[in-house]
Short mmCIF file of C-alpha atoms in Angstrom, two decimals:
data_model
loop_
_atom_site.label_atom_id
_atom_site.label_comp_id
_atom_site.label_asym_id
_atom_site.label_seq_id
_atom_site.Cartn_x
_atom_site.Cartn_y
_atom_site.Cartn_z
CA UNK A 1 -4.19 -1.68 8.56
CA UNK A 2 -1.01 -3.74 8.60
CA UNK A 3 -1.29 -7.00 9.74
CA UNK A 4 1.43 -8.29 12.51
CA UNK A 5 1.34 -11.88 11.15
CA UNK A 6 2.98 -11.27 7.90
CA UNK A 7 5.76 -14.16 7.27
CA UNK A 8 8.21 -15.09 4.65
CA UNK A 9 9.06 -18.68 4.72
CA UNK A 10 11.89 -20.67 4.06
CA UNK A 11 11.41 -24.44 3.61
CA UNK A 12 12.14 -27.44 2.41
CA UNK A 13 11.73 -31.18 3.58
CA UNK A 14 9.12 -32.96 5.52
CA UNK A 15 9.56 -30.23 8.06
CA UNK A 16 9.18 -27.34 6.01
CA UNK A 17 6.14 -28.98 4.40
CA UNK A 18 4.34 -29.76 7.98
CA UNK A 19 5.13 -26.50 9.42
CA UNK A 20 4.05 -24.56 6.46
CA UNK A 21 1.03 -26.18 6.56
CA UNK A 22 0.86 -25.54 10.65
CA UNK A 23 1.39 -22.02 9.59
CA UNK A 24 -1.51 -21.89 7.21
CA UNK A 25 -3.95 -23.97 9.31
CA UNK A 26 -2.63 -20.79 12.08
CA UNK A 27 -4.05 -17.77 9.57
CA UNK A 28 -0.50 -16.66 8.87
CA UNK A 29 -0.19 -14.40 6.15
CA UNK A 30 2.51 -15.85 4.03
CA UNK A 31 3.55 -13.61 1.70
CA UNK A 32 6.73 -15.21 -0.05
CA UNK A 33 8.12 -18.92 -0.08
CA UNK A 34 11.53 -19.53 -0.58
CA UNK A 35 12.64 -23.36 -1.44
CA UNK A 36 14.76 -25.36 -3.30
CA UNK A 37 15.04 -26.88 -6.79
CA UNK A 38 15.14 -30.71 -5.78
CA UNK A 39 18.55 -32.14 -6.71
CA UNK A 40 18.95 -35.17 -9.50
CA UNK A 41 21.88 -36.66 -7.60
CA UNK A 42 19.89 -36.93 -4.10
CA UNK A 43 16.56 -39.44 -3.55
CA UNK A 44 13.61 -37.05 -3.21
CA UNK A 45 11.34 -39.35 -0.56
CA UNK A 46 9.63 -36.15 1.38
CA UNK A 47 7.22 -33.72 0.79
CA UNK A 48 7.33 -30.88 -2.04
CA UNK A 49 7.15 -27.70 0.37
CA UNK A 50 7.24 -26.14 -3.43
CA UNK A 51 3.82 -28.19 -4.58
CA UNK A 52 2.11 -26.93 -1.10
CA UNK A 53 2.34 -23.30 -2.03
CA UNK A 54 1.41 -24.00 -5.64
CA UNK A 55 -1.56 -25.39 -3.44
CA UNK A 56 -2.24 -22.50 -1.72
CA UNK A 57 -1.79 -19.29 -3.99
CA UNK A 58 1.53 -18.82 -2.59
CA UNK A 59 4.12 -16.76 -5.00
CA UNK A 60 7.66 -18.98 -4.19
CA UNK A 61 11.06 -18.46 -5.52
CA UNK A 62 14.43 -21.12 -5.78
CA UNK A 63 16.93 -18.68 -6.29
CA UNK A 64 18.83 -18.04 -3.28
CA UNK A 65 17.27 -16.08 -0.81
CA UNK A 66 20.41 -13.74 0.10
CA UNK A 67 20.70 -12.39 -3.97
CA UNK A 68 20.44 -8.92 -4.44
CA UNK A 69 16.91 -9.00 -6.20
CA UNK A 70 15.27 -11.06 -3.02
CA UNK A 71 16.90 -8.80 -0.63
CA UNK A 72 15.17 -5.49 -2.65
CA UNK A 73 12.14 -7.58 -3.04
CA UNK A 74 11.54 -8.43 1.25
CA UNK A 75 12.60 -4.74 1.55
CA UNK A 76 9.66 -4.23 -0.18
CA UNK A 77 7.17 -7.05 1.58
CA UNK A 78 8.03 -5.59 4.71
CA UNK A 79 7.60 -9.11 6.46
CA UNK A 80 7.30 -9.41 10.10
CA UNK A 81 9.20 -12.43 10.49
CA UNK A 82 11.49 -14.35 8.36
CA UNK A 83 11.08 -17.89 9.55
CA UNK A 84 13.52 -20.93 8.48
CA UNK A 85 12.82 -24.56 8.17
CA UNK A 86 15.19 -26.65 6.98
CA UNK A 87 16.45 -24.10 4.75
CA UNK A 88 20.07 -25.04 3.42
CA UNK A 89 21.09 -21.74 2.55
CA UNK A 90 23.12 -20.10 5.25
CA UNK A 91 20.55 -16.71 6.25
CA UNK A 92 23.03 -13.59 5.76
CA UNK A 93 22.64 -11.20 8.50
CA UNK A 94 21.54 -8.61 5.64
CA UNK A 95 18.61 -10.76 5.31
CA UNK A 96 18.01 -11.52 8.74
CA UNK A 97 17.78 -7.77 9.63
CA UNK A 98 14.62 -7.05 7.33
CA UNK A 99 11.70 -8.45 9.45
CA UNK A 100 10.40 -5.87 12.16
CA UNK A 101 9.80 -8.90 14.46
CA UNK A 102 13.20 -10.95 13.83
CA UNK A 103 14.02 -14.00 12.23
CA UNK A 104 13.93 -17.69 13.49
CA UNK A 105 14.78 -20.91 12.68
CA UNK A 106 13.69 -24.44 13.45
CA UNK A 107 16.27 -26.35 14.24
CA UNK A 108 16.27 -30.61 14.35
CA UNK A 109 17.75 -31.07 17.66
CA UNK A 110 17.56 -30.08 20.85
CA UNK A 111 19.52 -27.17 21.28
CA UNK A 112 22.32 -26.05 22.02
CA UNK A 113 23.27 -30.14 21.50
CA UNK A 114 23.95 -31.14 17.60
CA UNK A 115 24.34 -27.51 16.35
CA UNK A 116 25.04 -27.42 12.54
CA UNK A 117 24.20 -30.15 9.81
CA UNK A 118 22.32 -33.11 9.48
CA UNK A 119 21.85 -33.28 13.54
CA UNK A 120 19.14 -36.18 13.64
CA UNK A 121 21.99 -38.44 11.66
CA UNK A 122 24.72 -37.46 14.03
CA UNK A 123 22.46 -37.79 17.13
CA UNK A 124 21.63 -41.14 15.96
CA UNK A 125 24.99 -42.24 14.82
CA UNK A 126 26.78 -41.30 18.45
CA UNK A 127 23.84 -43.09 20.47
CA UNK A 128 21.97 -40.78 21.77
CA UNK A 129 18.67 -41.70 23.60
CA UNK A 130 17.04 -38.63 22.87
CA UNK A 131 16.86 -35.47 20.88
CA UNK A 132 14.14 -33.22 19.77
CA UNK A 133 13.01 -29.73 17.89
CA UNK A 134 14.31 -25.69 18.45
CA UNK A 135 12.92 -22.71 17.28
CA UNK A 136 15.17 -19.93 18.58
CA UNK A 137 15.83 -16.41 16.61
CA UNK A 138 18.63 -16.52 13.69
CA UNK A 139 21.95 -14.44 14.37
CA UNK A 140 25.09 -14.08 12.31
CA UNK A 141 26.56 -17.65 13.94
CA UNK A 142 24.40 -20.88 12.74
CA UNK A 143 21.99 -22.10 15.62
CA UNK A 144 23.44 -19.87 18.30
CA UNK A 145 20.29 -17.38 19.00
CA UNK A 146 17.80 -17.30 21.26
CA UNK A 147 15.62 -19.77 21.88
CA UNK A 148 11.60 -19.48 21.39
CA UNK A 149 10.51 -23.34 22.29
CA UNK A 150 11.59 -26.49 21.43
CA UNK A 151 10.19 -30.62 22.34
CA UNK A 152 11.96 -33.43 23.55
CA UNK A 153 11.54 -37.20 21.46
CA UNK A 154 13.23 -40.33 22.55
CA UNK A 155 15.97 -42.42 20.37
CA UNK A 156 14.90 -45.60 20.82
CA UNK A 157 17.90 -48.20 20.45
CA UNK A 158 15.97 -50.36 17.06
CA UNK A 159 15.02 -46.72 15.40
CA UNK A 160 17.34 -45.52 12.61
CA UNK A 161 17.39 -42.12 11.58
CA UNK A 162 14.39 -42.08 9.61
CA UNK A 163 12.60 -43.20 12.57
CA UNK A 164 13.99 -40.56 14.62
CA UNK A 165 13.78 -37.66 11.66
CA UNK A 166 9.70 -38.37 11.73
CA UNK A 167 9.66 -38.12 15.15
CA UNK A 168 11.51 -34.96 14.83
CA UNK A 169 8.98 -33.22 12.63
CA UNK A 170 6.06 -34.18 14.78
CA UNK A 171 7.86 -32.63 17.13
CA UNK A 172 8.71 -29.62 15.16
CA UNK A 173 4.69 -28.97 14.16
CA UNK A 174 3.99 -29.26 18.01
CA UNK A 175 6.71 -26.19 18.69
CA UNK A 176 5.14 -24.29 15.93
CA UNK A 177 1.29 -24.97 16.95
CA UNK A 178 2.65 -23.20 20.47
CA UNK A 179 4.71 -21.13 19.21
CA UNK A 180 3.41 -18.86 16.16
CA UNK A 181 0.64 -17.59 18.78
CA UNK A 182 3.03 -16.28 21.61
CA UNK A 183 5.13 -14.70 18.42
CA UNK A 184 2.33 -12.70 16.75
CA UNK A 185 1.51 -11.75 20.52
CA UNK A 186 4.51 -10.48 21.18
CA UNK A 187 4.70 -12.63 24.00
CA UNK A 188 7.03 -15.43 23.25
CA UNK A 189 9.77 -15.99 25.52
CA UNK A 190 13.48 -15.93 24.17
CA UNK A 191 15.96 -17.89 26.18
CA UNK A 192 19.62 -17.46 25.92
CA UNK A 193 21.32 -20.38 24.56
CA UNK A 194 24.43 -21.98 26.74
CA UNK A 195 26.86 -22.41 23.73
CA UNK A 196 29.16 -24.46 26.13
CA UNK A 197 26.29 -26.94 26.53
CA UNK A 198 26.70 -28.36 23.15
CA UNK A 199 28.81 -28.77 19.77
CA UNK A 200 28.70 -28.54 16.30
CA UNK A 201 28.60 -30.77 13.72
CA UNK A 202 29.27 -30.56 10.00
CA UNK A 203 27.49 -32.32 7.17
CA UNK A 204 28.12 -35.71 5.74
CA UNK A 205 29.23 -37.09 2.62
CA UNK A 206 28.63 -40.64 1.20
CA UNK A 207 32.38 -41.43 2.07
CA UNK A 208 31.66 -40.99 5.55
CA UNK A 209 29.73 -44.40 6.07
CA UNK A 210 32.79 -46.19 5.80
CA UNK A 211 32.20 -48.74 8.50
CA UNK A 212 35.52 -49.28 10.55
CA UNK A 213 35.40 -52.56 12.16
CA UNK A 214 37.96 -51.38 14.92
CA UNK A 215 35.02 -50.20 16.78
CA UNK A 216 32.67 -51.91 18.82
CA UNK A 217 29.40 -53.69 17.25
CA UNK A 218 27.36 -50.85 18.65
CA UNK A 219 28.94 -48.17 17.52
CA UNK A 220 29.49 -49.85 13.92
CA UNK A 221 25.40 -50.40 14.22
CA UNK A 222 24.77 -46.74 15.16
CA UNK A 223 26.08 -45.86 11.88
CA UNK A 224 24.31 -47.81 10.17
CA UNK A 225 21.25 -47.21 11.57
CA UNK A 226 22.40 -43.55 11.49
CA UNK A 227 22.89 -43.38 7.90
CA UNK A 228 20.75 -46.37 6.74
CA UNK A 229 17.51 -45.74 4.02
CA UNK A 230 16.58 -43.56 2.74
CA UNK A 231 20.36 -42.03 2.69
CA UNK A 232 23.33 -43.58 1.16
CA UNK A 233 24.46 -46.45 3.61
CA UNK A 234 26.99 -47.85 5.72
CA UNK A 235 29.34 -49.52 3.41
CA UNK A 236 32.45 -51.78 3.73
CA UNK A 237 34.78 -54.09 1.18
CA UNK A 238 34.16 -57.74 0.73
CA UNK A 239 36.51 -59.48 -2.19
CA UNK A 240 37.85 -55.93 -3.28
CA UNK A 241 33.49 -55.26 -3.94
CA UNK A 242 31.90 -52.62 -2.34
CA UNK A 243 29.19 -53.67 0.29
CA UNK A 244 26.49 -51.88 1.86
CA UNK A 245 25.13 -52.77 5.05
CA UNK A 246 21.45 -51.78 5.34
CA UNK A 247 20.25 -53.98 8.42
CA UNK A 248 22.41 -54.72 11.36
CA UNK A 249 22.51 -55.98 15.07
CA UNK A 250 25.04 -56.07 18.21
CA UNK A 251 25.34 -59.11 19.79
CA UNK A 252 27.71 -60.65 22.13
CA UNK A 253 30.72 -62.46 21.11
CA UNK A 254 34.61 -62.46 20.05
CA UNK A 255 36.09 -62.28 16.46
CA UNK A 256 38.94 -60.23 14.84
CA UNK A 257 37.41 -57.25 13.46
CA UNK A 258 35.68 -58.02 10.01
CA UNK A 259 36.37 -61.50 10.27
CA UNK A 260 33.14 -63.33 9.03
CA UNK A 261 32.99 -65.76 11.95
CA UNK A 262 29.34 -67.77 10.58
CA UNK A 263 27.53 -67.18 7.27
CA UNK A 264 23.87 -68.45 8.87
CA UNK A 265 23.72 -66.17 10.98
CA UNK A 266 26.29 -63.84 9.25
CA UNK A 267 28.28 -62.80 12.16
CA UNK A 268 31.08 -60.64 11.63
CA UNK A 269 34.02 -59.73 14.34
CA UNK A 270 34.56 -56.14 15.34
CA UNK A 271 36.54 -54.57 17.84
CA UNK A 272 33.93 -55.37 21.11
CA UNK A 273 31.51 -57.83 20.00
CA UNK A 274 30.34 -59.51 16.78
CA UNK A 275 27.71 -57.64 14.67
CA UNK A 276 25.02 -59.54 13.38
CA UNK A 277 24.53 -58.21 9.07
CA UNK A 278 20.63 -58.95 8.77
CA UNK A 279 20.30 -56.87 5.22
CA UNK A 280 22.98 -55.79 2.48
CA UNK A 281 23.90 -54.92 -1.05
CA UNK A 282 26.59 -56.07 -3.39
CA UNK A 283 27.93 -53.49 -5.41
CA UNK A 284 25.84 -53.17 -8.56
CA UNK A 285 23.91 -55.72 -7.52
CA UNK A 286 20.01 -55.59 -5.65
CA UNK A 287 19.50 -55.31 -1.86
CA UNK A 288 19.11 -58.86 -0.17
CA UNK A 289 18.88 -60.39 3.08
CA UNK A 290 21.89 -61.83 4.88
CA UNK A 291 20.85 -65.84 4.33
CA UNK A 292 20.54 -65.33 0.17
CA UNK A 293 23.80 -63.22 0.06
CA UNK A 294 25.76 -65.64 2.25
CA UNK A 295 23.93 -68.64 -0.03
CA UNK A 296 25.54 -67.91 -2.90
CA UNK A 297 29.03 -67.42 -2.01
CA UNK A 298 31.44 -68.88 -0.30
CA UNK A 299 32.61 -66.91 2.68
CA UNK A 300 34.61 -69.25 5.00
CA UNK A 301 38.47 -67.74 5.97
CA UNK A 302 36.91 -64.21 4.54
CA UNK A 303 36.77 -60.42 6.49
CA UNK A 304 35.25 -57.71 5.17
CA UNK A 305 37.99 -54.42 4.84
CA UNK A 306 37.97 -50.85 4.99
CA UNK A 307 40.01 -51.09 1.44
CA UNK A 308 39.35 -52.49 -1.66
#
């Protein structure tokens, strides 16, 4: 007898790991694990969902789940659900046809806000107080099906996007624990999702944390605090040197923007407010805090620059 639980996973990242492992603790028969190869150019600080099926018995692949010899071979599994968690491969609808009881992703925001890439970055990064976790079903347009379940968390204003991204998975393993039980009883709900309620948003490249000191201190400390560790930084031009900012804070105040009004504090002018640098990095040189950087140079008359 056929079993109406049978799943083929895609994963990757702290929320692939902790909902795999949901999954398992559930009794779902996985039957195939699709991942990634981890890349040498990006810092690997999360989970290997790879090592986790090694851990369990589970057979995994890293080629690309829409190739012609992984289509043939889910033809073959017969899965009844294809689910997606933090997959980056774009799900072809070829693929997302195979599973008798549909396909699904989990989504890190709370949709239909932040559609597309990296959305706990982006919700961070344009101040958002909250965001959450969305499993809906996968159709031909990215994070545009149905929705299954999905969990609120807050943003506070100190968190950065770490903060908010383990947040975010919590959340994810809670929509999971509810979810995978209404699913295999055929008795989940699916919601139609209000495109119009929401936009989407592309990735992000390491060129994009060019701070502009135009804007206000808040927004400048958003994106820093969007894009802070463990990805690549906030950075600006000091002396024709690249800077990163790791550490910041708003606070109140008047100064031409990137004009270094004080070095102790190191107060810098933007376009509402001064920003307060608590943390930074010198190009080629080691992380610091603000009161050894502005030690041992001399930065009167000087503004930081979106040039070099």
């Amino acid at each position: 007898m056929e079993t109406a639980n049978r799943i083929i996973v895609c994963a990757y990242h702290n929320v692939g790991y902790h909902c795999l492992e949901e999954l398992l603790r559930q009794g779902a028969e996985v039957a195939m694990l699709f991942t990634h190869e981890d890349s040498p150019t990006e810092e690997i600080w999360f989970k290997s969902v790879r090592k986790l099926a090694e851990k369990h018995g589970i057979p995994f692949r890293t080629s690309d789940i829409n190739e012609p010899a992984n289509i043939a071979l889910l033809r073959e599994l017969r899965p009844d659900f294809i689910i997606s968690f933090y997959y980056r491969n774009m799900i072809r609808q070829e693929v997302l046809a195979i599973p008798v009881r549909g396909a699904l992703n989990l989504h890190g925001s709370y949709l239909p806000k932040y559609r597309g890439r990296v959305p706990v970055n982006w919700a961070v990064i344009n101040g958002e107080t909250e965001t959450g976790a969305t499993l809906h079903y996968m159709v031909e347009k990215p994070d545009a099906g149905d929705i299954v379940d999905q969990e609120k968390v807050a943003i506070a204003f100190a968190d950065s996007a770490f903060d908010v991204f383990n947040k975010v998975t919590d959340a994810a393993v809670t929509v999971i624990r509810r979810a995978w039980p209404r699913l295999t009883a055929g008795t989940a709900p699916r919601i139609p999702m209000d495109l119009t309620a929401g936009s989407y948003f592309g990735g992000r490249k390491p060129a994009d944390g060019l701070i502009d000191w135009t804007k206000g201190a808040v927004q400048i400390y958003n994106l820093i605090r969007g894009v802070t560790h463990p990805y690549p930084g906030a950075f600006t031009y000091l002396d024709g040197k690249k800077i990163v900012i790791w550490q910041a804070w708003p606070v109140e105040g008047i100064g031409g923007p990137g004009c270094i009004v004080s070095a102790e504090p190191l107060l810098v002018g933007t376009g509402d407010g001064l920003l307060q640098i608590k943390s930074l990095q010198a190009e080629e040189q080691e992380e610091v805090a603000a009161d050894r950087f502005t030690g041992d140079q001399n930065l009167k008359g000087k503004s930081f620059s979106a040039t070099n």
